[in-house]
Amino acid sequence: MYTTRSTLLRRLFNNDEIAWEEFFDSYKELLYSVVLQHNIDPAAADDVVQQTMIAVFNGGHFAYDKNKNGTFRSWLGGIVRHKVIDYLRKCKPTEVLKDDDIADDFSGADELFMKEYRQHVLKLAIDEMRSLVTPEAFEAFQLCVLRNMSDNDAAELLGAKPNTVTIRKRRCLETLRKIIARLNLEDPELELVWP
């Protein structure tokens, strides 16, 4: 799978600097999106994401232990949730934030993280699909599926026949569905669906 690939995790355990950059590039958008869902302003969200990454690499070493922490996704979701709570406690020192209030505010945090995680994995699946199809097919997919343009309008824009655009779009969708099926097989809890 994209985000919890065992090879990437092994490289992180071995303090591979390139793996750290790959990890950061892969996860920063996901974490940022999750943090913003808690009504934290964008500048502060960057700080919370940085604090999350620091916790992931506790003392300069990759802190995840599958036997101790369970699934990587749940562990990462827990870290970002705790960093958001830490931030909220620091930024509102005049308010008394009780543990019960925080628990109420974060009762849906796991579901929120999973929703954002699914979006993250779906973007990666689309990137994989893009690498497997022709540029022309991806253009048709992008226009018709991602931008909701009709096949006829896309054909006119691309200088192609409408039937050609329809066929290219279908090939992309078939490829994407196979990728999604594989990802769901690898991680049954993911339950990724194409909208």
C-alpha positions as a printed NumPy array, in Angstrom:
array([[  0.   ,   0.   ,   0.   ],
       [  1.079,   3.578,  -0.553],
       [  1.303,   5.056,   2.852],
       [  2.196,   2.133,   5.072],
       [  4.473,   0.311,   2.691],
       [  6.699,  -1.979,   4.703],
       [  9.728,  -0.931,   2.642],
       [  9.201,   2.726,   3.552],
       [  8.697,   1.84 ,   7.216],
       [ 11.901,  -0.244,   7.218],
       [ 13.824,   2.618,   5.666],
       [ 12.439,   4.959,   8.333],
       [ 13.564,   2.555,  11.074],
       [ 17.031,   2.67 ,   9.517],
       [ 17.051,   6.503,   9.684],
       [ 17.118,   6.855,   5.895],
       [ 16.946,  10.606,   5.268],
       [ 15.38 ,  10.194,   1.825],
       [ 12.673,   8.001,   3.372],
       [ 11.947,  10.769,   5.891],
       [ 11.487,  13.259,   3.028],
       [  9.281,  10.787,   1.157],
       [  7.22 ,  10.205,   4.289],
       [  6.853,  13.927,   4.955],
       [  5.868,  14.667,   1.357],
       [  3.345,  11.843,   1.404],
       [  1.707,  12.704,   4.726],
       [  1.908,  16.469,   5.17 ],
       [ -1.201,  17.182,   3.071],
       [ -3.216,  14.543,   4.932],
       [ -2.147,  15.825,   8.34 ],
       [ -2.704,  19.448,   7.369],
       [ -6.21 ,  18.634,   6.154],
       [ -7.037,  16.8  ,   9.39 ],
       [ -5.742,  19.68 ,  11.525],
       [ -7.751,  22.255,   9.566],
       [-10.919,  20.241,  10.257],
       [-10.546,  21.28 ,  13.914],
       [-10.926,  24.99 ,  13.056],
       [ -7.262,  25.805,  13.497],
       [ -5.992,  28.637,  11.322],
       [ -3.616,  27.676,   8.471],
       [ -0.44 ,  29.133,  10.026],
       [ -1.057,  27.314,  13.294],
       [ -2.004,  24.156,  11.359],
       [  1.51 ,  24.125,   9.872],
       [  2.914,  24.184,  13.408],
       [  0.649,  21.343,  14.524],
       [  1.726,  19.269,  11.506],
       [  5.375,  19.956,  12.369],
       [  4.76 ,  18.916,  15.981],
       [  3.106,  15.731,  14.722],
       [  6.132,  14.941,  12.557],
       [  8.455,  15.594,  15.492],
       [  6.437,  13.101,  17.556],
       [  6.577,  10.549,  14.728],
       [ 10.348,  10.906,  14.763],
       [ 10.782,  11.045,  18.522],
       [ 14.387,  11.944,  19.326],
       [ 15.335,  11.621,  15.674],
       [ 14.228,   7.997,  15.496],
       [ 11.08 ,   6.603,  13.92 ],
       [  8.831,   5.98 ,  16.933],
       [  6.311,   3.495,  15.498],
       [  6.278,  -0.079,  16.787],
       [  3.626,  -2.305,  15.202],
       [  3.521,  -4.728,  18.132],
       [  3.051,  -1.903,  20.623],
       [  1.088,   0.65 ,  18.572],
       [ -1.199,  -1.435,  16.334],
       [ -1.876,  -0.234,  12.815],
       [  0.241,   2.611,  11.552],
       [ -2.822,   4.533,  10.416],
       [ -4.416,   4.43 ,  13.894],
       [ -1.138,   5.344,  15.557],
       [ -0.618,   8.35 ,  13.288],
       [ -4.234,   9.44 ,  13.769],
       [ -3.743,   9.301,  17.529],
       [ -0.612,  11.427,  17.364],
       [ -2.227,  14.156,  15.283],
       [ -5.283,  14.149,  17.562],
       [ -3.064,  14.623,  20.633],
       [ -1.112,  17.414,  18.94 ],
       [ -4.351,  19.215,  18.077],
       [ -5.473,  18.893,  21.702],
       [ -2.091,  20.188,  22.907],
       [ -2.399,  23.162,  20.594],
       [ -5.94 ,  23.96 ,  21.715],
       [ -4.899,  23.828,  25.366],
       [ -1.981,  26.202,  24.713],
       [ -3.872,  28.689,  22.551],
       [ -6.807,  29.008,  24.942],
       [ -5.102,  29.233,  28.349],
       [ -7.866,  31.453,  29.759],
       [-10.479,  28.785,  29.035],
       [-10.6  ,  25.722,  31.182],
       [-10.483,  22.806,  28.776],
       [-11.69 ,  19.821,  30.719],
       [-10.914,  16.317,  29.581],
       [-14.659,  15.647,  29.187],
       [-15.024,  18.702,  26.93 ],
       [-12.078,  17.591,  24.838],
       [-13.459,  14.062,  24.637],
       [-16.772,  15.484,  23.384],
       [-15.027,  17.713,  20.828],
       [-12.938,  14.798,  19.573],
       [-15.519,  12.027,  19.735],
       [-15.534,  11.855,  15.936],
       [-11.791,  12.384,  15.518],
       [-11.077,   8.801,  14.447],
       [-13.83 ,   8.913,  11.828],
       [-12.575,  12.296,  10.622],
       [ -9.034,  10.986,  10.322],
       [-10.257,   7.906,   8.451],
       [-12.278,  10.077,   6.051],
       [ -9.246,  12.256,   5.324],
       [ -7.048,   9.175,   5.087],
       [ -9.359,   7.648,   2.487],
       [ -9.207,  10.875,   0.456],
       [ -5.429,  10.786,   0.723],
       [ -5.237,   7.179,  -0.48 ],
       [ -7.722,   7.899,  -3.271],
       [ -5.459,  10.698,  -4.565],
       [ -2.538,   8.288,  -4.502],
       [ -4.627,   5.675,  -6.344],
       [ -5.42 ,   8.248,  -9.036],
       [ -1.705,   9.047,  -9.292],
       [ -0.972,   5.339,  -9.738],
       [ -3.699,   5.041, -12.36 ],
       [ -2.22 ,   8.039, -14.168],
       [  1.137,   6.252, -14.392],
       [ -0.546,   3.21 , -15.985],
       [ -2.572,   4.91 , -18.713],
       [ -1.695,   7.108, -21.644],
       [ -1.554,  10.866, -21.132],
       [ -4.499,  11.218, -23.527],
       [ -6.582,   8.79 , -21.493],
       [ -5.771,  10.612, -18.27 ],
       [ -6.751,  13.928, -19.863],
       [-10.125,  12.449, -20.762],
       [-10.539,  11.105, -17.216],
       [ -9.506,  14.385, -15.672],
       [-11.912,  16.44 , -17.774],
       [-14.899,  14.084, -17.674],
       [-14.618,  12.562, -14.216],
       [-12.697,  14.999, -12.047],
       [-14.06 ,  18.165, -13.643],
       [-17.515,  16.795, -14.567],
       [-17.267,  17.826, -18.221],
       [-19.42 ,  15.994, -20.732],
       [-17.701,  13.57 , -23.103],
       [-18.727,  15.768, -26.041],
       [-17.301,  18.94 , -24.497],
       [-14.097,  17.132, -23.524],
       [-13.79 ,  15.721, -27.037],
       [-14.116,  19.19 , -28.508],
       [-11.504,  20.563, -26.131],
       [ -9.119,  17.673, -26.783],
       [ -9.691,  17.603, -30.537],
       [-10.881,  14.008, -30.382],
       [-14.042,  12.098, -31.201],
       [-16.575,  11.768, -28.364],
       [-16.447,   7.966, -28.611],
       [-12.659,   8.071, -28.228],
       [-12.973,  10.186, -25.092],
       [-15.593,   7.807, -23.688],
       [-13.36 ,   4.777, -24.292],
       [-10.32 ,   6.485, -22.735],
       [-12.33 ,   7.55 , -19.704],
       [-13.69 ,   3.999, -19.232],
       [-10.2  ,   2.512, -19.405],
       [ -9.066,   4.872, -16.678],
       [-12.061,   4.029, -14.508],
       [-11.477,   0.282, -14.978],
       [ -7.824,   0.709, -14.014],
       [ -8.747,   2.815, -10.992],
       [-11.333,   0.29 ,  -9.832],
       [ -8.717,  -2.494,  -9.99 ],
       [ -6.3  ,  -0.385,  -7.927],
       [ -9.009,   0.348,  -5.366],
       [ -9.951,  -3.343,  -5.18 ],
       [ -6.296,  -4.242,  -4.562],
       [ -5.979,  -1.598,  -1.848],
       [ -9.13 ,  -2.833,  -0.117],
       [ -7.814,  -6.389,  -0.258],
       [ -4.518,  -5.27 ,   1.303],
       [ -6.323,  -3.259,   3.989],
       [ -9.929,  -4.425,   4.574],
       [-10.538,  -1.595,   7.081],
       [ -9.849,   0.96 ,   4.352],
       [-13.189,   0.345,   2.605],
       [-12.207,   2.702,  -0.192],
       [-14.891,   3.337,  -2.801],
       [-14.884,   5.37 ,  -5.946],
       [-17.49 ,   8.13 ,  -5.606]])
